[in-house]
PDB file of C-alpha atoms and ligand atoms in Angstrom:
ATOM      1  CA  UNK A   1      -7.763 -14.833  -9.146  1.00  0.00           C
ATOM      2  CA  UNK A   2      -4.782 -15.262  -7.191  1.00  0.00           C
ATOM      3  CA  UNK A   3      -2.297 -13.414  -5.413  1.00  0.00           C
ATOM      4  CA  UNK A   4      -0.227 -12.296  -8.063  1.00  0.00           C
ATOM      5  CA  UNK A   5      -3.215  -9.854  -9.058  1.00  0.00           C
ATOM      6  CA  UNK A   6      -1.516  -7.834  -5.972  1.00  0.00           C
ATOM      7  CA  UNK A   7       1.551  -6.975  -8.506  1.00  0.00           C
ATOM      8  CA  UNK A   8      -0.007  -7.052 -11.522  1.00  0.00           C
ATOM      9  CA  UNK A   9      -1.563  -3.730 -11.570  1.00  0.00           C
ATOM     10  CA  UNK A  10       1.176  -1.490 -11.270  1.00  0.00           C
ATOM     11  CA  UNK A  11       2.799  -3.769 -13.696  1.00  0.00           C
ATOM     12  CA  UNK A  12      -0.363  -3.346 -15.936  1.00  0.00           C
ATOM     13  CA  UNK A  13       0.146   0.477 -15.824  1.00  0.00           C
ATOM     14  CA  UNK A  14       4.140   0.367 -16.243  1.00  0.00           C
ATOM     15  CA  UNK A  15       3.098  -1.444 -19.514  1.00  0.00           C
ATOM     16  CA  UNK A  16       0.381   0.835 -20.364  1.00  0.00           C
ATOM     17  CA  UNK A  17       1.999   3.912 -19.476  1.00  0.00           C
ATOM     18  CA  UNK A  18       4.918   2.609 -22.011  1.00  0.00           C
ATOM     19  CA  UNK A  19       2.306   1.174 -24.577  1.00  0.00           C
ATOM     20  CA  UNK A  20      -0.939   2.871 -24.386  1.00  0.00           C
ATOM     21  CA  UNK A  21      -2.625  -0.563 -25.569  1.00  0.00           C
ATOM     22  CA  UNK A  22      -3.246  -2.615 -22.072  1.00  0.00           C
ATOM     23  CA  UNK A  23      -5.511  -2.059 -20.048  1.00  0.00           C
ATOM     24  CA  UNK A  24      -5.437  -0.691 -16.642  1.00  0.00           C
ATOM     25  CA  UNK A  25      -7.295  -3.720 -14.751  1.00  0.00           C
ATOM     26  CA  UNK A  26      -6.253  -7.281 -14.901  1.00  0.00           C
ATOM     27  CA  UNK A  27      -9.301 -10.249 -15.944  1.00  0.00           C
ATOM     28  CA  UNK A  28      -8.587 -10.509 -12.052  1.00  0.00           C
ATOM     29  CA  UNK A  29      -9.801  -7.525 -10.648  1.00  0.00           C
ATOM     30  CA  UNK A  30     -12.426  -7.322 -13.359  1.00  0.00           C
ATOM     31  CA  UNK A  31     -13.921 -10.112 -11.271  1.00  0.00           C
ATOM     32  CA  UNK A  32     -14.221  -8.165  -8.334  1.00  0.00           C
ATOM     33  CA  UNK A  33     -17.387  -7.945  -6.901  1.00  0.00           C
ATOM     34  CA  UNK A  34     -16.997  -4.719  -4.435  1.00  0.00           C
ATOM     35  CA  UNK A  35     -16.268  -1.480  -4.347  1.00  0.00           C
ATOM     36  CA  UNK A  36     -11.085   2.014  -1.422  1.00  0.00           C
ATOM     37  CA  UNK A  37     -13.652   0.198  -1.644  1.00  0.00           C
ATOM     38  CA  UNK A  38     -16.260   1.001   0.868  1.00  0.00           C
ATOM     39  CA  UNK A  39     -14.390   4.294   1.577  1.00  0.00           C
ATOM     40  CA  UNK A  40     -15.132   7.453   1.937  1.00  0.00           C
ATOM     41  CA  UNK A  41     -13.206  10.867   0.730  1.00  0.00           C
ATOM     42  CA  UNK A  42     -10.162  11.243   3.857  1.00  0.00           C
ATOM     43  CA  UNK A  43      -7.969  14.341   3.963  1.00  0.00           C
ATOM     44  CA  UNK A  44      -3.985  14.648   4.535  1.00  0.00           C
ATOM     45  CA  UNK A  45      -4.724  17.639   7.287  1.00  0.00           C
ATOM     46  CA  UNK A  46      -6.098  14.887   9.116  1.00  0.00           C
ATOM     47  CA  UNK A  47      -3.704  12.099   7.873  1.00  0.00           C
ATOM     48  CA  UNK A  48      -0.690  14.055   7.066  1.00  0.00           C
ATOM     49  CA  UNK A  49       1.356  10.686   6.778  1.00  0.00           C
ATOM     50  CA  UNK A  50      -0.123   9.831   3.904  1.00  0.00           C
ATOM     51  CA  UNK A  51       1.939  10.254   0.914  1.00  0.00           C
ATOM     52  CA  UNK A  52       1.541   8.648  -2.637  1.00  0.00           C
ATOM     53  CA  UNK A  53       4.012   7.614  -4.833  1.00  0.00           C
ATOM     54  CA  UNK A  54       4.456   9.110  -8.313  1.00  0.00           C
ATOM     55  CA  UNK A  55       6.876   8.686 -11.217  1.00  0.00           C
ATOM     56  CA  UNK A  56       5.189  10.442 -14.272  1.00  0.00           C
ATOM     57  CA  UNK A  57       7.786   8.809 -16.407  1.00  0.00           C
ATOM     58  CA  UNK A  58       6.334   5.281 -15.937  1.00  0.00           C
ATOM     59  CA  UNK A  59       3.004   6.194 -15.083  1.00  0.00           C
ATOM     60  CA  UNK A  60       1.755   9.286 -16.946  1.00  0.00           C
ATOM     61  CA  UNK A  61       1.150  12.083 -15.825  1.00  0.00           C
ATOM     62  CA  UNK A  62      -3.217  12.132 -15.570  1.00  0.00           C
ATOM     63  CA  UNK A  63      -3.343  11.215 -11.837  1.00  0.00           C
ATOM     64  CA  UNK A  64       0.121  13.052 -11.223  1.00  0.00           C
ATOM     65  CA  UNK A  65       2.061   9.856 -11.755  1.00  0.00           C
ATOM     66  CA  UNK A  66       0.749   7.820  -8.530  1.00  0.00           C
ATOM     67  CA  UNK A  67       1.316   4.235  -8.664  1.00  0.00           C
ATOM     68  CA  UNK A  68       1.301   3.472  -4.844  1.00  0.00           C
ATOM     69  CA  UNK A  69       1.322   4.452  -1.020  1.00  0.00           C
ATOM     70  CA  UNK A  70       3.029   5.407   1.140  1.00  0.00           C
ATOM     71  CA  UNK A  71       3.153   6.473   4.964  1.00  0.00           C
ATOM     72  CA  UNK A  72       6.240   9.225   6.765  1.00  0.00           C
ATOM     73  CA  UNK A  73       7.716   7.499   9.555  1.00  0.00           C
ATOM     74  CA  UNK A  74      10.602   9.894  10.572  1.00  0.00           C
ATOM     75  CA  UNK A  75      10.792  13.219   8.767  1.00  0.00           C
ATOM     76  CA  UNK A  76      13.181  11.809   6.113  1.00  0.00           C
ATOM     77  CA  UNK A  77      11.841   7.945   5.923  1.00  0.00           C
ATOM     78  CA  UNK A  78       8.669   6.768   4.086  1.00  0.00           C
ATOM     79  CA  UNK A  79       7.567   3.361   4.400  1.00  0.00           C
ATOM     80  CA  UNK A  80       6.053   1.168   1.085  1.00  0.00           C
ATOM     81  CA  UNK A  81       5.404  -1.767  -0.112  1.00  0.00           C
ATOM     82  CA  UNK A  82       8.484  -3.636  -1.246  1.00  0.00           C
ATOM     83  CA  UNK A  83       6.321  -5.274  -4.350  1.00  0.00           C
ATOM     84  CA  UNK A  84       5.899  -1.298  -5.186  1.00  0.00           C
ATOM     85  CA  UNK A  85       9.857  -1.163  -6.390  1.00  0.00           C
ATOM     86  CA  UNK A  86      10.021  -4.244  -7.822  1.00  0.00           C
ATOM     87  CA  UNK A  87      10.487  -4.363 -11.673  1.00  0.00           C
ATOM     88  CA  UNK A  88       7.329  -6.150 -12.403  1.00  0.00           C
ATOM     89  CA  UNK A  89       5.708  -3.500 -10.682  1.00  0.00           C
ATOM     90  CA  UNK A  90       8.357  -0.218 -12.812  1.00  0.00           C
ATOM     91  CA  UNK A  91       8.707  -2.178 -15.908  1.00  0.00           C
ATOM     92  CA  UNK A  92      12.420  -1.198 -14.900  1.00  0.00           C
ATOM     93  CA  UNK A  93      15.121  -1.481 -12.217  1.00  0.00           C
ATOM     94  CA  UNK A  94      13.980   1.283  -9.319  1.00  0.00           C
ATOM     95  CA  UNK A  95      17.180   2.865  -9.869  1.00  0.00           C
ATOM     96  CA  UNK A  96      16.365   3.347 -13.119  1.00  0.00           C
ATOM     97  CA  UNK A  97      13.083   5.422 -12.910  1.00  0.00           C
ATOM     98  CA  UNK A  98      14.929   8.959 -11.822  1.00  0.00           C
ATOM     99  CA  UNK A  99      11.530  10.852 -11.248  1.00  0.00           C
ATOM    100  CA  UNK A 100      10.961   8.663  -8.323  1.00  0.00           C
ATOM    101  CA  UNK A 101       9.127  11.225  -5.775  1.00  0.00           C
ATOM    102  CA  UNK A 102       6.588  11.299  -2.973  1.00  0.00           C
ATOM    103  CA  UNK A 103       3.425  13.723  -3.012  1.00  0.00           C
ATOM    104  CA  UNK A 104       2.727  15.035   0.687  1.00  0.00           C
ATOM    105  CA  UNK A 105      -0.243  17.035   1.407  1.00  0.00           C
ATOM    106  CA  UNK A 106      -2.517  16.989  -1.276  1.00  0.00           C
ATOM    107  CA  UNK A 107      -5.620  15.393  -1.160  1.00  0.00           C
ATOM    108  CA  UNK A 108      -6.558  15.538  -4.814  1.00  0.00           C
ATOM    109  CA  UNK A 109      -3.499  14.031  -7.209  1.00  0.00           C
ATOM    110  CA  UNK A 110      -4.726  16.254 -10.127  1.00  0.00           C
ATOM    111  CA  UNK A 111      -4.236  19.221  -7.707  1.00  0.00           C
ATOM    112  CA  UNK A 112      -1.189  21.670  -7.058  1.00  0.00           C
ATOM    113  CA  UNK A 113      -1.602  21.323  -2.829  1.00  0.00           C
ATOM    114  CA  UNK A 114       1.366  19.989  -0.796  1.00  0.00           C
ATOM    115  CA  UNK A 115       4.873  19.247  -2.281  1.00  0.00           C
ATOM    116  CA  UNK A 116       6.527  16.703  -4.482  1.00  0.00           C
ATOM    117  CA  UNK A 117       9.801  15.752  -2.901  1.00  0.00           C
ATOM    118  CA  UNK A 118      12.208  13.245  -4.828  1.00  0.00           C
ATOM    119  CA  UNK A 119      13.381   9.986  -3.360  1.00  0.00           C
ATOM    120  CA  UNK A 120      17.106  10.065  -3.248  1.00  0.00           C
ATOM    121  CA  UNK A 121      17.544   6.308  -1.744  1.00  0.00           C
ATOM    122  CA  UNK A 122      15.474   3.186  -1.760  1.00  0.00           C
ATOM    123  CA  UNK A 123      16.180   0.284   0.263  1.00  0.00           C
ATOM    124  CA  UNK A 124      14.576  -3.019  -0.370  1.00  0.00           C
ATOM    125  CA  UNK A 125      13.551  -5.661   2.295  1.00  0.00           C
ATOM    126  CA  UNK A 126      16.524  -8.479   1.015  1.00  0.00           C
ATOM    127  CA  UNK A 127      13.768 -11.116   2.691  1.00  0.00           C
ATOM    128  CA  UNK A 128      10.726  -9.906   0.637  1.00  0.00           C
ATOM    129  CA  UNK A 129       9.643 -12.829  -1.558  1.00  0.00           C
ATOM    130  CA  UNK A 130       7.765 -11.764  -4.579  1.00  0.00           C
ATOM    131  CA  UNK A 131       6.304 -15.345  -4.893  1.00  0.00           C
ATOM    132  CA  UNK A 132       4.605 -15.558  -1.120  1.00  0.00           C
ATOM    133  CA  UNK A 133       4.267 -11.606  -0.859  1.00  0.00           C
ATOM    134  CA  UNK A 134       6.684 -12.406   2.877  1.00  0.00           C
ATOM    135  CA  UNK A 135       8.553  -9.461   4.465  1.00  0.00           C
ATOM    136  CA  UNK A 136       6.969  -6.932   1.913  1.00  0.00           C
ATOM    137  CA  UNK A 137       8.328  -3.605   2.943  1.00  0.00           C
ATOM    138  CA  UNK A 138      10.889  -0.660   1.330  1.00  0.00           C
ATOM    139  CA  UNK A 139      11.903   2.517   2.632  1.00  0.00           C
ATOM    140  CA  UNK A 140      12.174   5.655   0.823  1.00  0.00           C
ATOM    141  CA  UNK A 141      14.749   7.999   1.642  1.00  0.00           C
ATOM    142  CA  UNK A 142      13.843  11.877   1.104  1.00  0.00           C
ATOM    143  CA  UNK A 143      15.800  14.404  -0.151  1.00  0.00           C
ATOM    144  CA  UNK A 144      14.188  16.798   1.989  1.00  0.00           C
ATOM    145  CA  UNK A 145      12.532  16.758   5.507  1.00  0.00           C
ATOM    146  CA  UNK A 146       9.052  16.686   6.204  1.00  0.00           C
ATOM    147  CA  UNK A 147       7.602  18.367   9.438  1.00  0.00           C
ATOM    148  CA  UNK A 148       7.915  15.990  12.603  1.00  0.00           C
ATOM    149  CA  UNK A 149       4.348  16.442  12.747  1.00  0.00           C
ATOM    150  CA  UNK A 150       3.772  14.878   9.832  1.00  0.00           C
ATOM    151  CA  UNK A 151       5.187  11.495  11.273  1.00  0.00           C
ATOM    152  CA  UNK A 152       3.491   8.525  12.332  1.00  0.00           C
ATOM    153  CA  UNK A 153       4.082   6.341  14.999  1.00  0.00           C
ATOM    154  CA  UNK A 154       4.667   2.336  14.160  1.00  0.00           C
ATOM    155  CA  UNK A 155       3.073   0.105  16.659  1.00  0.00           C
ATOM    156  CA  UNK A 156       5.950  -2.150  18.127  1.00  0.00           C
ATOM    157  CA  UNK A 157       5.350  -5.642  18.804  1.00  0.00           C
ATOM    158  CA  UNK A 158       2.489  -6.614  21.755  1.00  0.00           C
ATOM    159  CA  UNK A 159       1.145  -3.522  21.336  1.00  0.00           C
ATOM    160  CA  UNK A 160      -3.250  -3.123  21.912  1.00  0.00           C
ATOM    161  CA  UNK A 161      -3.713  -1.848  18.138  1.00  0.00           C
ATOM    162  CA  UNK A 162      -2.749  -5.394  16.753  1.00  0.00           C
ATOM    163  CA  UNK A 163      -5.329  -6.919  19.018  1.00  0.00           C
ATOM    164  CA  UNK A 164      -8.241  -8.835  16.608  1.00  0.00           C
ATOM    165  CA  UNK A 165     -11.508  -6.795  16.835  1.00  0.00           C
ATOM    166  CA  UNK A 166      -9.550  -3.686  16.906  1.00  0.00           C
ATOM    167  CA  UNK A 167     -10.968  -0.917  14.648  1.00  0.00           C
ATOM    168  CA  UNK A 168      -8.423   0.521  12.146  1.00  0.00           C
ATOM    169  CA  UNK A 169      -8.080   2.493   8.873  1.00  0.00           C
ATOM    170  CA  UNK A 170      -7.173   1.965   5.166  1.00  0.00           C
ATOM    171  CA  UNK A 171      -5.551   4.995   3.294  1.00  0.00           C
ATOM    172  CA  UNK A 172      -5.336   5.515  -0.740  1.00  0.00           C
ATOM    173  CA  UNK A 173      -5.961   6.958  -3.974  1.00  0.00           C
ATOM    174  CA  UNK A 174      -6.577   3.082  -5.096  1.00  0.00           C
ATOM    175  CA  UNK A 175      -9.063   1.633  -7.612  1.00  0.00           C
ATOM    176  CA  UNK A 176     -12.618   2.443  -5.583  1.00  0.00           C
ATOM    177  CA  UNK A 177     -14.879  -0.620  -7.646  1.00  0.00           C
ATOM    178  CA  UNK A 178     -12.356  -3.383  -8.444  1.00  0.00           C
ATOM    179  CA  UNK A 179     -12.818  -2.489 -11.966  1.00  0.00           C
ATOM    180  CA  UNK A 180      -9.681   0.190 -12.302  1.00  0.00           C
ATOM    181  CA  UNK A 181     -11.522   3.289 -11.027  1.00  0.00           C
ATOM    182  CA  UNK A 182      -8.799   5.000  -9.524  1.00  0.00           C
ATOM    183  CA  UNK A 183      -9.660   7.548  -7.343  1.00  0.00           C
ATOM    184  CA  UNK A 184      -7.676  11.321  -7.870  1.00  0.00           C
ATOM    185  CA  UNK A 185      -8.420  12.112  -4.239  1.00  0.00           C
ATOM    186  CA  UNK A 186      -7.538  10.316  -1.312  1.00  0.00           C
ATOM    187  CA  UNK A 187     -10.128   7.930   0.408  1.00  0.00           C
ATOM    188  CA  UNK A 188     -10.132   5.935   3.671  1.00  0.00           C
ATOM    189  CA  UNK A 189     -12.387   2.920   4.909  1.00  0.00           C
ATOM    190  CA  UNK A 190     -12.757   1.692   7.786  1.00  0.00           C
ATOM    191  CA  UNK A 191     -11.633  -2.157   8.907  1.00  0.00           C
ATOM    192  CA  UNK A 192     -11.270  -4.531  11.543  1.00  0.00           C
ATOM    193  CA  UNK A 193      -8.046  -6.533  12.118  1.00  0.00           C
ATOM    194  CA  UNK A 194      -9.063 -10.317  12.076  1.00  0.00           C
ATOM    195  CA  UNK A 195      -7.623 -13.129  14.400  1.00  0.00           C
ATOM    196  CA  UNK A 196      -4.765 -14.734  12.954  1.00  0.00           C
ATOM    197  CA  UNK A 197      -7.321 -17.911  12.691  1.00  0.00           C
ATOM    198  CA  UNK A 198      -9.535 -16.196  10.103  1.00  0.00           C
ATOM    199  CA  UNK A 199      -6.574 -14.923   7.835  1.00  0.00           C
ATOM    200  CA  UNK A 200      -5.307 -18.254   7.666  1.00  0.00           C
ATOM    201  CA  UNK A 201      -8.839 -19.771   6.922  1.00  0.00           C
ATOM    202  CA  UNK A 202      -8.868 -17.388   4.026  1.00  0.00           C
ATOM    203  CA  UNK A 203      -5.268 -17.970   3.078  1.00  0.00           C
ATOM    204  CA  UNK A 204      -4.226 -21.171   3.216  1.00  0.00           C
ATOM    205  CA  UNK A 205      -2.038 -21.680   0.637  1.00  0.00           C
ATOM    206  CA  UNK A 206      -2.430 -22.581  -3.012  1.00  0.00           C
ATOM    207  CA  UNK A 207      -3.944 -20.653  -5.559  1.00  0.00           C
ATOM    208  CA  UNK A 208      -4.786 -17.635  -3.536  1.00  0.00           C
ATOM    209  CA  UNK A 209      -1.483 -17.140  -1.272  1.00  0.00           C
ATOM    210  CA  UNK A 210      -0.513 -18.363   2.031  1.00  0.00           C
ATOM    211  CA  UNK A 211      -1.350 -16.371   5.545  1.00  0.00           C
ATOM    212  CA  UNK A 212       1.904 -15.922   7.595  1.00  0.00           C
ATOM    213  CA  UNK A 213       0.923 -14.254  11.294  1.00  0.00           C
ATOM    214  CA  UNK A 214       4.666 -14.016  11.729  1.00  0.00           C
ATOM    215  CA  UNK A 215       5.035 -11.316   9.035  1.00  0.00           C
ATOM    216  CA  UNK A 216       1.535 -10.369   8.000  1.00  0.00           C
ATOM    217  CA  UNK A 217      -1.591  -8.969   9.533  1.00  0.00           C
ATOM    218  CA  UNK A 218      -5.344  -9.087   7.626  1.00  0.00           C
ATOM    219  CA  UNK A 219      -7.828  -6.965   8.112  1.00  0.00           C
ATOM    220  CA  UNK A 220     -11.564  -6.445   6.850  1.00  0.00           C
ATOM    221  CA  UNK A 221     -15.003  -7.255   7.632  1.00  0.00           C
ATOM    222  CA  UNK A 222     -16.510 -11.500   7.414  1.00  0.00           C
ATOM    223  CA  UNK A 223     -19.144  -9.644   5.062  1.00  0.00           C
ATOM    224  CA  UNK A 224     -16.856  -8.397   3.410  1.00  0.00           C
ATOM    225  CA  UNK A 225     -17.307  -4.365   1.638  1.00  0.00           C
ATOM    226  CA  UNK A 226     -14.323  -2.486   3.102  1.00  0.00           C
ATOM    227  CA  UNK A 227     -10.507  -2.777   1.661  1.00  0.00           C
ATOM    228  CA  UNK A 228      -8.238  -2.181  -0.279  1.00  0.00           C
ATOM    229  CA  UNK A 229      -7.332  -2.607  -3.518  1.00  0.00           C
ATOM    230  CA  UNK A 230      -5.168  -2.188  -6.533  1.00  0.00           C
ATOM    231  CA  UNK A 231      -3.195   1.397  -6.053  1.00  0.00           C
ATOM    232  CA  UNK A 232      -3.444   1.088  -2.189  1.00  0.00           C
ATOM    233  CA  UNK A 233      -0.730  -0.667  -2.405  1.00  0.00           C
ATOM    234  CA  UNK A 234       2.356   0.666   0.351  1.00  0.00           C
ATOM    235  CA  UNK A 235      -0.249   2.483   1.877  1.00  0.00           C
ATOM    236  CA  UNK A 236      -0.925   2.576   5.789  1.00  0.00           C
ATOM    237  CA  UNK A 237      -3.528   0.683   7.797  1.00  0.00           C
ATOM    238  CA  UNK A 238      -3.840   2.720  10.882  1.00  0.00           C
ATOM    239  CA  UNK A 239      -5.086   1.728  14.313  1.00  0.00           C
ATOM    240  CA  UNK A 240      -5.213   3.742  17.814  1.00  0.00           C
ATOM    241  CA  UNK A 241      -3.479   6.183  16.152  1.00  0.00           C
ATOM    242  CA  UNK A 242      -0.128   4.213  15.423  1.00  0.00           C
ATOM    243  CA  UNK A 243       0.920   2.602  11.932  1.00  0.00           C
ATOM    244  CA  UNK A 244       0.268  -1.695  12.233  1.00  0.00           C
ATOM    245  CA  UNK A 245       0.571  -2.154   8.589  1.00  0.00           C
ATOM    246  CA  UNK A 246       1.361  -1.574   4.985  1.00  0.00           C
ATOM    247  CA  UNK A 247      -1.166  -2.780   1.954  1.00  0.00           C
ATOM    248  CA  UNK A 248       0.029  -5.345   0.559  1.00  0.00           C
ATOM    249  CA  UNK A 249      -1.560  -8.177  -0.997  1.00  0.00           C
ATOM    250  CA  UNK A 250      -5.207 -10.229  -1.154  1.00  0.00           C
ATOM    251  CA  UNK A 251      -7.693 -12.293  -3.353  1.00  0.00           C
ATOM    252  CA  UNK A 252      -9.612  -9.003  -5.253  1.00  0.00           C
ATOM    253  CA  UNK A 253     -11.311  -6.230  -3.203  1.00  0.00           C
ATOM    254  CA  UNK A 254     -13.817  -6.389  -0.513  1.00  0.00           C
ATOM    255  CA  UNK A 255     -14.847 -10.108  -1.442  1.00  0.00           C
ATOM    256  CA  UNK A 256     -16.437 -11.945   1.641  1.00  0.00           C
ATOM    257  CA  UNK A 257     -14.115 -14.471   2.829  1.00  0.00           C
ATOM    258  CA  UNK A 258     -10.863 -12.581   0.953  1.00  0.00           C
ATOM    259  CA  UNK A 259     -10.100  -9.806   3.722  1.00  0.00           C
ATOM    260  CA  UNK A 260      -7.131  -8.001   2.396  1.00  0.00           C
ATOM    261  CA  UNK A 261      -3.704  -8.640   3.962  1.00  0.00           C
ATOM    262  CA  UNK A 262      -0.663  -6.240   5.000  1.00  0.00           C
ATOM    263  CA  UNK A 263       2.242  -6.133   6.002  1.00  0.00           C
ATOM    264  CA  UNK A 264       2.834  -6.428   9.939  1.00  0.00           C
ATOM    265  CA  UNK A 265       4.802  -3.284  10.960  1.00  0.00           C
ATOM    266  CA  UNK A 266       6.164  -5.291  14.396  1.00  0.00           C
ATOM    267  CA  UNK A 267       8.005  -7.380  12.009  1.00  0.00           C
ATOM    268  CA  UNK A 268       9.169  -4.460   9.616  1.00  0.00           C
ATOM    269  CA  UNK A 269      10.562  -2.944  12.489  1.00  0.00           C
ATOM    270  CA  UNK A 270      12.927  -6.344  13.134  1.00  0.00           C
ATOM    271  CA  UNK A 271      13.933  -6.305   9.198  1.00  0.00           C
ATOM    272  CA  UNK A 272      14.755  -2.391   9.249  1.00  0.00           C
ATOM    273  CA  UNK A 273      16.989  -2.553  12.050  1.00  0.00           C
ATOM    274  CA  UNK A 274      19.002  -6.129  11.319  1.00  0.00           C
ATOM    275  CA  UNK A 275      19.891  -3.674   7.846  1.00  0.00           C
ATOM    276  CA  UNK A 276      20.912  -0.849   9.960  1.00  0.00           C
TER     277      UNK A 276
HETATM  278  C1  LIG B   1      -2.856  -4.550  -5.134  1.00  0.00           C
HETATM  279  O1  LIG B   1      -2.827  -5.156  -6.184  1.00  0.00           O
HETATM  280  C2  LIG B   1      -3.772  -5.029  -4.072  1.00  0.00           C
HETATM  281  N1  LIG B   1      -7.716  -6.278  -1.331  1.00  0.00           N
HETATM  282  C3  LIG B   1      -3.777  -4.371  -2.869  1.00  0.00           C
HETATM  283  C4  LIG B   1      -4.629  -4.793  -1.874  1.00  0.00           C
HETATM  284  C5  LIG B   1      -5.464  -5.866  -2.079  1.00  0.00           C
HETATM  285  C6  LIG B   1      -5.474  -6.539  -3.268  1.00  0.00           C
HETATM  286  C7  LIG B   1      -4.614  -6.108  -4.281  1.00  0.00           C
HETATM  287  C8  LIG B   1      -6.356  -6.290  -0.958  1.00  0.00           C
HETATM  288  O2  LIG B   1      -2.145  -3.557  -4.974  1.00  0.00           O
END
């Protein structure tokens, strides 16, 4: 298990979508021993930043095409994870997959609820390293606007909600048991955000990936229980009611010791505006 398990689900379902043969969990996650995991069902009335990413072209069309999440920043900007676009995760260039959309206010992906708006510009973090998961972020232009209600604040640097202890959120329509039991309505669990000490206990280096507080954040409980998981991926962590980060990468789901890891939004906010 390592931290390339983080990209190779949606890669997995890229090639199954375009195969049918492979199988929709890695021999990574089947090791999982957890099950949004430790979640419970959440609702976009109450979370109406929550979006998920579809493209029925590379993903089939059962759970409406969703491959990842996402989170509406500014009526026309959605936030991701950058490992979400990349072509391991597409099985193709992003500006090759032209039924990019987001789906907006619908709990249940199977449902008709909400709207699917297309994506009519991507841009990539230029820093994000596929190989240390660093500066993992992408932002999704829409072609239409979304209410200004439906926004979410991003928690600038020094701000209380990054604090350690601090109790926060996880959003998805991820895999719920670490075995590729993706859920078709949206779930939340509840986490803490870890001192920067315990993340890079867990995430040293090697095998399993490398901690950096600089550009990361990790979040969980020591027991472990509560994360999440392949599918989450883009999708926001939430915390006094402001966005501190993105899912993005960790050692399996809800493994003691393995608390998952996302991207730090205060440092998202520095890499969005040196590319405006
Ligand atoms: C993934 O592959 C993934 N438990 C997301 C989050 C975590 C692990 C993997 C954290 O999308």
């Amino acid at each position: 298990m390592s931290r390339t398990v983080v990209r190779t689900m949606t890669g997995a379902l890229a090639l199954a979508a375009a195969t049918a043969v492979i199988p929709l969990v890695s021999p990574a996650t089947a090791v999982a021993d957890s099950i949004i995991i430790g979640g419970t069902p959440a609702h976009v009335a109450d979370s109406p930043w929550v979006v998920a990413l579809s493209s029925r072209d590379r993903f089939g069309g059962t759970r409406a095409g969703q491959f990842c999440g996402g989170v509406v920043v500014e009526p026309k900007k959605v936030l991701t994870a950058a490992h979400c676009l990349s072509r391991e995760a597409l099985g193709t260039d992003v500006g090759q997959v032209s039924d990019l959309r987001i789906i907006s206010g619908r709990d249940e992906l199977n449902g008709t609820g909400g709207k699917e708006i297309p994506v009519s510009g991507t841009w990539v973090n230029p820093g994000f390293d596929a190989a240390t998961n660093g500066g993992d972020v992408a932002v999704l232009t829409l072609s239409e606007a979304l209410p200004e209600q439906d926004t979410i604040p991003m928690a600038e640097s020094g701000d209380s909600a990054y604090r350690a202890g601090t109790a926060a959120t996880v959003y998805g329509w991820g895999d719920t048991t670490g075995y590729g039991d993706y859920a078709s309505s949206l779930r939340s669990a509840g986490v803490s955000i870890m001192p920067d000490s315990s993340c890079e206990q867990a995430y040293p280096g090697g095998r399993t990936g490398a901690y950096d507080a600089s550009s990361m954040l990790c979040a969980g409980e020591p027991e472990g229980g509560y994360d999440a998981c392949q599918g989450d991926s883009g999708g926001p962590l939430v915390a006094q009611g402001r966005l501190v980060g993105l899912v993005s990468w960790g050692n399996g789901c809800g493994r003691a010791g393995s608390p998952g890891v996302y991207t730090r939004i205060s440092a998202a906010i520095g890499w969005m505006t040196a590319a405006d």
